[in-house]
Amino acid sequence: MALITLNKLALPTGSVVQVQRNYAVTSSGHIETTSTSLAASGITQSITPTASGNLILVDFNSSMADKTGTGAYGQGRMYMKIGSGSYAQMSGASTYHIGYMQQGENRYGTISFGGSYTTTSTDTLTFQPYISSSSGSFRIVHENSSYHLTLTEIAQ
């Protein structure tokens, strides 16, 4: 039996090339910071683009976050790194990139992010939410809740 090798097929613009997803339900513990500067959450997902110029859709959601400390607030921003480089903030909203949560206002709400990045190479991309708290603590993922960080490559 002869094996036939096919060249890579060209996909029409807008086709989904691949999806990479980090999904977890936390049965105990939470992801928390007391840092007043943006700090890595530890939630990461990587994708290796198949072509330069493709679009990467970045979606993050935490089903239940939490903020403690009277009058304090928590916020987050999406960061990314290319290859072995350093993490840097994705472009977009300068302050409430992922969301804003204040004790006594919207405690235990969901927080989310939806953004995109156009690839400039086929180097691996890694995305990670960074979070901070004005005082007290900010939990980006509360006990017994879930989160997902999903990356979708779209052919351009």
Coordinates of C-alpha atoms in Angstrom, one line a residue:
M1 CA 0.0 0.0 0.0
A2 CA 1.4 3.4 -1.0
L3 CA 1.3 6.3 1.4
I4 CA 0.2 9.7 0.0
T5 CA 1.5 12.8 1.6
L6 CA -0.7 15.9 1.1
N7 CA 0.7 19.4 1.2
K8 CA -0.8 21.7 3.7
L9 CA -4.2 22.8 2.5
A10 CA -4.9 26.5 2.4
L11 CA -7.8 27.4 4.6
P12 CA -10.2 30.2 3.7
T13 CA -10.0 33.4 5.6
G14 CA -11.9 33.1 8.9
S15 CA -11.4 29.4 9.3
V16 CA -10.6 28.1 12.8
V17 CA -7.1 26.6 12.6
Q18 CA -6.8 25.4 16.2
V19 CA -8.1 25.9 19.8
Q20 CA -6.0 25.6 23.0
R21 CA -7.9 25.8 26.3
N22 CA -7.0 25.8 30.0
Y23 CA -10.2 25.0 31.9
A24 CA -10.3 24.2 35.6
V25 CA -12.8 23.8 38.4
T26 CA -11.2 24.6 41.7
S27 CA -12.5 22.3 44.4
S28 CA -10.4 24.0 47.1
G29 CA -8.2 27.0 47.3
H30 CA -8.2 30.1 45.2
I31 CA -5.9 32.3 43.2
E32 CA -5.3 35.4 45.2
T33 CA -3.0 38.5 45.5
T34 CA -2.5 41.2 48.0
S35 CA 0.0 43.0 45.7
T36 CA -0.7 46.6 44.8
S37 CA 1.3 46.0 41.6
L38 CA 0.1 43.7 38.8
A39 CA 1.2 40.2 39.7
A40 CA 1.1 36.9 37.6
S41 CA -2.0 34.8 38.4
G42 CA -0.4 31.5 37.3
I43 CA -3.2 30.8 34.9
T44 CA -1.4 30.3 31.5
Q45 CA -2.2 28.9 28.1
S46 CA 0.1 28.7 25.1
I47 CA -0.5 28.4 21.4
T48 CA 2.0 27.9 18.5
P49 CA 0.6 29.8 15.5
T50 CA 0.6 27.9 12.2
A51 CA 1.3 31.1 10.2
S52 CA 2.4 34.7 10.6
G53 CA -0.5 37.1 10.1
N54 CA -3.2 34.9 11.6
L55 CA -5.5 36.2 14.4
I56 CA -5.4 34.8 17.9
L57 CA -8.7 35.3 19.8
V58 CA -8.0 35.4 23.6
D59 CA -10.9 34.7 25.9
F60 CA -10.7 34.5 29.7
N61 CA -13.5 34.1 32.3
S62 CA -13.6 33.4 36.0
S63 CA -17.0 32.3 37.2
M64 CA -16.5 33.8 40.7
A65 CA -14.0 36.3 41.9
D66 CA -13.8 37.9 45.3
K67 CA -12.5 41.2 46.8
T68 CA -11.9 41.8 50.5
G69 CA -11.0 45.0 52.3
T70 CA -13.4 47.9 52.8
G71 CA -13.5 50.3 49.9
A72 CA -10.7 48.4 48.2
Y73 CA -10.8 47.3 44.6
G74 CA -9.1 44.5 42.5
Q75 CA -8.4 44.6 38.8
G76 CA -6.6 42.6 36.2
R77 CA -4.9 42.9 32.8
M78 CA -4.0 40.3 30.2
Y79 CA -0.3 39.8 29.6
M80 CA 1.4 37.8 26.9
K81 CA 4.9 36.7 25.9
I82 CA 6.4 35.6 22.6
G83 CA 8.7 32.6 22.6
S84 CA 11.2 32.8 25.4
G85 CA 10.6 36.6 25.9
S86 CA 9.2 38.4 28.9
Y87 CA 5.6 39.0 29.7
A88 CA 4.1 42.3 28.6
Q89 CA 0.6 43.7 28.8
M90 CA -1.5 43.2 25.7
S91 CA -2.8 46.3 24.1
G92 CA -6.3 47.4 25.1
A93 CA -8.0 49.1 28.0
S94 CA -5.4 50.8 30.2
T95 CA -7.0 50.1 33.6
Y96 CA -10.0 47.8 33.5
H97 CA -8.6 45.3 31.0
I98 CA -10.0 42.2 32.6
G99 CA -12.3 43.8 35.1
Y100 CA -12.8 45.8 38.3
M101 CA -14.2 44.5 41.5
Q102 CA -14.9 46.4 44.7
Q103 CA -15.7 45.1 48.1
G104 CA -19.4 45.8 48.9
E105 CA -20.2 46.7 45.2
N106 CA -19.9 43.6 43.0
R107 CA -18.2 41.1 45.3
Y108 CA -18.4 37.5 44.0
G109 CA -19.1 38.5 40.4
T110 CA -17.6 37.1 37.3
I111 CA -14.7 38.7 35.5
S112 CA -13.7 38.3 31.9
F113 CA -11.5 39.4 29.0
G114 CA -12.0 39.1 25.3
G115 CA -9.2 40.3 23.0
S116 CA -7.2 39.5 19.9
Y117 CA -3.6 39.5 18.7
T118 CA -2.3 39.3 15.1
T119 CA 0.7 37.0 14.9
T120 CA 4.0 38.3 13.6
S121 CA 5.8 34.9 13.5
T122 CA 5.2 31.3 14.4
D123 CA 6.9 31.6 17.8
T124 CA 4.9 30.1 20.7
L125 CA 2.6 32.7 22.4
T126 CA 1.8 32.4 26.1
F127 CA -1.1 34.4 27.7
Q128 CA -1.6 35.0 31.5
P129 CA -3.9 37.3 33.5
Y130 CA -2.1 39.6 35.9
I131 CA -4.0 40.9 38.9
S132 CA -3.6 43.5 41.7
S133 CA -5.4 44.8 44.7
S134 CA -5.6 48.4 46.0
S135 CA -5.6 46.9 49.6
G136 CA -6.8 43.7 51.2
S137 CA -6.9 40.7 48.8
F138 CA -8.3 40.1 45.3
R139 CA -9.2 36.5 44.4
I140 CA -9.4 36.1 40.6
V141 CA -10.7 32.5 41.2
H142 CA -12.8 31.8 44.3
E143 CA -13.1 28.3 45.9
N144 CA -15.4 26.0 44.1
S145 CA -15.6 28.1 41.0
S146 CA -14.2 27.6 37.5
Y147 CA -12.1 29.5 35.0
H148 CA -11.0 29.2 31.4
L149 CA -8.4 30.8 29.2
T150 CA -9.1 29.9 25.6
L151 CA -6.9 30.7 22.6
T152 CA -8.4 30.3 19.1
E153 CA -6.3 30.7 15.9
I154 CA -8.2 32.1 12.9
A155 CA -6.7 32.0 9.4
Q156 CA -6.3 35.4 7.7

